[in-house]
Amino acid sequence: MDERLSAPLSVIKGAGPRRAALLEKLGLRTIYDLLFFFPRKYEDRRNVRKISALVPGAPSVVIARSRGCEARALPGRGRRLIKCRFSDGSGLLDAVWFNIKGLENSLGEGTRAALYGVPSLRGGVFEMLSPEFEILKEGAGPESFAGIVPVYPLTAGLPKNWLCRTIAAAVKTYAPLLEDPIPQEIREKNKLMPLAEAVAQMHAPDSPQSWKEARRRMAYGELFALQLAMAASRARNAKSGAARAKRGPLFLAMMENLPFKLTDSQQKVIDEIIDGASAGAQSARLLQGDVGSGKTAVAAAFAAAICDGGAQCAVLAPTEALAGQLCAQMKKYIPLAEGECLLIKGSMPAAARRKAEASAADGSARIIAGTQALLSEKLKFRKLGAVVIDEQQRFGVRQRGRLLADAAHPHLLMMSATPIPRTTALTLYGDLDLSVIDSVPAGRAPIETRLADYAKLPELLRFAAREILAGGRVYWICPRVEEGDGAAVSAVKRYEWLVKKLPPVKISLVHGQLESADKERALADFRSGASQLLVGTTVLEVGIDVPEASVIVIESPERYGLSQLHQLRGRVGRGARRGVCILLSSAAEDVPRLRKFAATNDGFEIARIDLETRGAGELAGIAQHGDAGLKSADLARDAELAMLARRDVQELAARGGLPPAETSERKK
Ligand code: ADP
Ligand code: MG
């Protein structure tokens, strides 16, 4: 990249240290950052009119001369109203502003200005409230003021006009220095404008059509870069020397021991995963299965086969509590000897930790569970054969690439309960093979979902009490940990309230701000039945498996995407008792969405509704995660463009013409 692009923003005239600090708040440090800081929206100010031709309610630009201003104090400290009368020879226009210091002087009699606002008629004279304006020199036209004008995200203290002017100047000077990472022939084939031009059009489009083309170019660029990274990652996996999964003694003993019969679907994906990892080439796979479809047993079968191949398996979860559960399930499913399956925690006493690390290094531990920190801490394995990652959508393409590049060539199995439409999956996980568990274990009644409002709270309490008396257990989810300014009840408050209302019931509380040991104690109590009601925040969202849990109450469901609600409700109905999910809400406007949710238990259908109503970013945050590098592209809208980028990269790869992945315009 040209050095001038990576220069700090202080090279810009008028950006002193104070403004630089404010720009940094917006994530802007270099000229490059500024070029890619796109408007939040645009104002179409192309409608330039004579005052006599104004239409009340229609936003317009007027070019007129001031006939003088008057300023008036308003009730309230320091509040002022400034009124200026303008004329353009065709009629009169009053412009009114509040609290702008010195305005009456800068717009004194005779000053020429362009004004943009919404006119209304008042006593036969047009009026604009707080119009945007620009003072014009004699003979000058309104130029960019009357074009399509960018509106940038703002931060307090940064003058809007200054930011606009600064960016416009930077784009003019520096955008031409941008090199286009997309090969010219691909650009021509797909009718994409060059990067420099697209960046300029993103900031100041000549027309809505040219903005559309610029956005398409930016979106394609991001998707192309993403596919390049994936192609690079795939090329790496093709290397041999990986551990071989085997259906050996441990695997066979596990199959004998399972407390249930595997579903056909589980059997099918176990075969896919083991076969894919038995030839000596490194494999990388995404396992999708709806909540409760039994992904853990599949992972255990794979781990056992890896052990049978003479290697170790790391199993990772997003939290220590989940890693602990995963470890316990592995032990339950696989007949391992004491010490062969280990949990490594950040909070372990030093001696225990050293002992655990030693057994990972000498190979006496065959399955090692923990959080992703295990990987970054450079824990030493004797022979790391595979890494299984549970419930982790945010494990992006770069992290996957790094893991697969590890000298030991571990296989990768990522598990996700967020069902992603095929095109989206190919875009975000195109470097992985895909296996799908498409059914849940038989004999499970579908979860019943009910909508309730706060008037039903007493009835709901009685229902929860009866459920617990009958042997069930209840989750109670609140959106926040503590009281704040919002209206929603906090987990702590709800916990205290429930303790008062249900004295015979043992209640636990779990939320993100607790110490890890306290969190684990709360979960362990709920799991064992020492407590029967667990109040929590969405830390309970992923993976927790307590078969006795039968009811989940979710407060303020309007705060969550449907896929997230589906994850939450998947916590119940995993055992013998049928599951009930109660959505406790006072947001009437959200009812239609929640009704749709209540009507289906199909995760794929729910992801589709989410995608339609809230966009791809809401699919558990996958698309918006910085690692995917998607800022302009939207996977719901740009599915076709994504497939196009994928095909282009495949074609390039087939011809051996791949540019290196890192020359992308994506940052970092
Ligand atoms: P998820 O796919 O959501 O991670 P889990 O692996 O936690 O699901 O399994 C959910 C529950 O279903 C667990 O309690 C597990 O013991 C049980 N289970 C898994 N497979 C089967 C099966 N084939 N038959 C009956 N129950 C099963
Ligand atoms: Mg799970």
mmCIF file of N, CA, C and O in Angstrom, residues 450-455 479 487-489 554-560 562 565 583-596 614:
data_model
loop_
_atom_site.group_PDB
_atom_site.id
_atom_site.type_symbol
_atom_site.label_atom_id
_atom_site.label_comp_id
_atom_site.label_asym_id
_atom_site.label_seq_id
_atom_site.Cartn_x
_atom_site.Cartn_y
_atom_site.Cartn_z
ATOM 1 N N ARG A 450 -45.369 -20.250 24.235
ATOM 2 C CA ARG A 450 -46.542 -19.418 24.528
ATOM 3 C C ARG A 450 -46.127 -17.969 24.717
ATOM 4 O O ARG A 450 -45.054 -17.697 25.238
ATOM 5 N N LEU A 451 -47.010 -17.054 24.312
ATOM 6 C CA LEU A 451 -46.786 -15.633 24.548
ATOM 7 C C LEU A 451 -47.574 -15.202 25.782
ATOM 8 O O LEU A 451 -48.722 -15.593 25.951
ATOM 9 N N ALA A 452 -46.943 -14.423 26.660
ATOM 10 C CA ALA A 452 -47.664 -13.938 27.836
ATOM 11 C C ALA A 452 -47.270 -12.494 28.106
ATOM 12 O O ALA A 452 -46.173 -12.071 27.748
ATOM 13 N N ASP A 453 -48.186 -11.726 28.716
ATOM 14 C CA ASP A 453 -47.784 -10.386 29.127
ATOM 15 C C ASP A 453 -47.704 -10.327 30.652
ATOM 16 O O ASP A 453 -48.032 -11.293 31.332
ATOM 17 N N TYR A 454 -47.251 -9.179 31.157
ATOM 18 C CA TYR A 454 -46.936 -9.119 32.578
ATOM 19 C C TYR A 454 -48.152 -9.268 33.495
ATOM 20 O O TYR A 454 -48.017 -9.573 34.668
ATOM 21 N N ALA A 455 -49.371 -9.095 32.948
ATOM 22 C CA ALA A 455 -50.569 -9.316 33.752
ATOM 23 C C ALA A 455 -50.654 -10.786 34.170
ATOM 24 O O ALA A 455 -51.282 -11.136 35.163
ATOM 25 N N PRO A 479 -32.909 -9.940 30.368
ATOM 26 C CA PRO A 479 -31.973 -9.383 29.398
ATOM 27 C C PRO A 479 -30.753 -8.715 30.016
ATOM 28 O O PRO A 479 -29.740 -8.566 29.363
ATOM 29 N N ALA A 487 -36.321 -0.231 30.729
ATOM 30 C CA ALA A 487 -37.496 -0.635 31.482
ATOM 31 C C ALA A 487 -37.403 -2.092 31.947
ATOM 32 O O ALA A 487 -38.073 -2.504 32.876
ATOM 33 N N ALA A 488 -36.549 -2.878 31.289
ATOM 34 C CA ALA A 488 -36.547 -4.313 31.540
ATOM 35 C C ALA A 488 -36.055 -4.642 32.953
ATOM 36 O O ALA A 488 -35.240 -3.940 33.526
ATOM 37 N N VAL A 489 -36.608 -5.746 33.476
ATOM 38 C CA VAL A 489 -36.223 -6.191 34.807
ATOM 39 C C VAL A 489 -34.852 -6.869 34.728
ATOM 40 O O VAL A 489 -34.566 -7.604 33.805
ATOM 41 N N ILE A 554 -38.685 -16.398 29.163
ATOM 42 C CA ILE A 554 -37.775 -15.406 28.574
ATOM 43 C C ILE A 554 -38.414 -14.029 28.658
ATOM 44 O O ILE A 554 -39.461 -13.783 28.058
ATOM 45 N N GLU A 555 -37.811 -13.148 29.454
ATOM 46 C CA GLU A 555 -38.340 -11.792 29.547
ATOM 47 C C GLU A 555 -37.783 -10.921 28.430
ATOM 48 O O GLU A 555 -36.667 -11.124 27.965
ATOM 49 N N SER A 556 -38.570 -9.948 27.998
ATOM 50 C CA SER A 556 -38.185 -9.008 26.933
ATOM 51 C C SER A 556 -37.658 -9.710 25.678
ATOM 52 O O SER A 556 -36.573 -9.403 25.193
ATOM 53 N N PRO A 557 -38.420 -10.655 25.136
ATOM 54 C CA PRO A 557 -37.946 -11.381 23.947
ATOM 55 C C PRO A 557 -37.725 -10.453 22.755
ATOM 56 O O PRO A 557 -36.990 -10.813 21.834
ATOM 57 N N GLU A 558 -38.323 -9.258 22.791
ATOM 58 C CA GLU A 558 -38.138 -8.332 21.664
ATOM 59 C C GLU A 558 -36.680 -7.925 21.500
ATOM 60 O O GLU A 558 -36.284 -7.392 20.487
ATOM 61 N N ARG A 559 -35.864 -8.178 22.516
ATOM 62 C CA ARG A 559 -34.459 -7.802 22.412
ATOM 63 C C ARG A 559 -33.604 -8.813 21.651
ATOM 64 O O ARG A 559 -32.419 -8.576 21.449
ATOM 65 N N TYR A 560 -34.179 -9.942 21.304
ATOM 66 C CA TYR A 560 -33.357 -10.978 20.682
ATOM 67 C C TYR A 560 -33.802 -11.304 19.270
ATOM 68 O O TYR A 560 -34.982 -11.207 18.942
ATOM 69 N N LEU A 562 -34.616 -14.123 16.398
ATOM 70 C CA LEU A 562 -35.337 -15.382 16.567
ATOM 71 C C LEU A 562 -34.390 -16.568 16.706
ATOM 72 O O LEU A 562 -34.667 -17.505 17.452
ATOM 73 N N LEU A 565 -33.465 -16.727 20.235
ATOM 74 C CA LEU A 565 -34.571 -17.256 21.038
ATOM 75 C C LEU A 565 -34.686 -18.769 20.862
ATOM 76 O O LEU A 565 -34.964 -19.500 21.810
ATOM 77 N N LEU A 583 -42.716 -16.666 26.500
ATOM 78 C CA LEU A 583 -42.137 -15.379 26.136
ATOM 79 C C LEU A 583 -42.924 -14.294 26.859
ATOM 80 O O LEU A 583 -44.095 -14.070 26.587
ATOM 81 N N LEU A 584 -42.269 -13.658 27.817
ATOM 82 C CA LEU A 584 -42.943 -12.683 28.665
ATOM 83 C C LEU A 584 -42.610 -11.298 28.143
ATOM 84 O O LEU A 584 -41.472 -10.841 28.235
ATOM 85 N N SER A 585 -43.632 -10.635 27.587
ATOM 86 C CA SER A 585 -43.320 -9.397 26.871
ATOM 87 C C SER A 585 -44.411 -8.363 27.042
ATOM 88 O O SER A 585 -45.593 -8.688 27.154
ATOM 89 N N SER A 586 -44.006 -7.089 27.048
ATOM 90 C CA SER A 586 -45.001 -6.028 27.041
ATOM 91 C C SER A 586 -44.931 -5.255 25.730
ATOM 92 O O SER A 586 -45.541 -4.219 25.582
ATOM 93 N N ALA A 587 -44.145 -5.753 24.788
ATOM 94 C CA ALA A 587 -43.977 -5.048 23.516
ATOM 95 C C ALA A 587 -44.965 -5.578 22.487
ATOM 96 O O ALA A 587 -44.697 -6.547 21.786
ATOM 97 N N ALA A 588 -46.117 -4.918 22.403
ATOM 98 C CA ALA A 588 -47.190 -5.409 21.537
ATOM 99 C C ALA A 588 -46.751 -5.463 20.074
ATOM 100 O O ALA A 588 -47.147 -6.356 19.331
ATOM 101 N N GLU A 589 -45.884 -4.518 19.668
ATOM 102 C CA GLU A 589 -45.514 -4.449 18.252
ATOM 103 C C GLU A 589 -44.690 -5.655 17.810
ATOM 104 O O GLU A 589 -44.529 -5.908 16.632
ATOM 105 N N ASP A 590 -44.183 -6.403 18.787
ATOM 106 C CA ASP A 590 -43.337 -7.544 18.450
ATOM 107 C C ASP A 590 -44.147 -8.838 18.317
ATOM 108 O O ASP A 590 -43.631 -9.867 17.909
ATOM 109 N N VAL A 591 -45.445 -8.762 18.657
ATOM 110 C CA VAL A 591 -46.256 -9.978 18.705
ATOM 111 C C VAL A 591 -46.279 -10.762 17.387
ATOM 112 O O VAL A 591 -46.121 -11.982 17.403
ATOM 113 N N PRO A 592 -46.441 -10.095 16.234
ATOM 114 C CA PRO A 592 -46.488 -10.891 14.987
ATOM 115 C C PRO A 592 -45.228 -11.736 14.783
ATOM 116 O O PRO A 592 -45.314 -12.898 14.396
ATOM 117 N N ARG A 593 -44.071 -11.157 15.067
ATOM 118 C CA ARG A 593 -42.820 -11.895 14.898
ATOM 119 C C ARG A 593 -42.781 -13.089 15.859
ATOM 120 O O ARG A 593 -42.433 -14.209 15.482
ATOM 121 N N LEU A 594 -43.171 -12.842 17.110
ATOM 122 C CA LEU A 594 -43.131 -13.917 18.097
ATOM 123 C C LEU A 594 -44.143 -15.011 17.773
ATOM 124 O O LEU A 594 -43.910 -16.185 18.044
ATOM 125 N N ARG A 595 -45.291 -14.624 17.185
ATOM 126 C CA ARG A 595 -46.282 -15.635 16.792
ATOM 127 C C ARG A 595 -45.679 -16.581 15.764
ATOM 128 O O ARG A 595 -45.852 -17.789 15.843
ATOM 129 N N LYS A 596 -44.966 -15.981 14.758
ATOM 130 C CA LYS A 596 -44.315 -16.809 13.739
ATOM 131 C C LYS A 596 -43.349 -17.781 14.401
ATOM 132 O O LYS A 596 -43.246 -18.937 14.024
ATOM 133 N N ARG A 614 -34.514 -9.175 9.853
ATOM 134 C CA ARG A 614 -33.473 -8.401 10.528
ATOM 135 C C ARG A 614 -32.140 -8.403 9.817
ATOM 136 O O ARG A 614 -31.217 -7.739 10.238
#
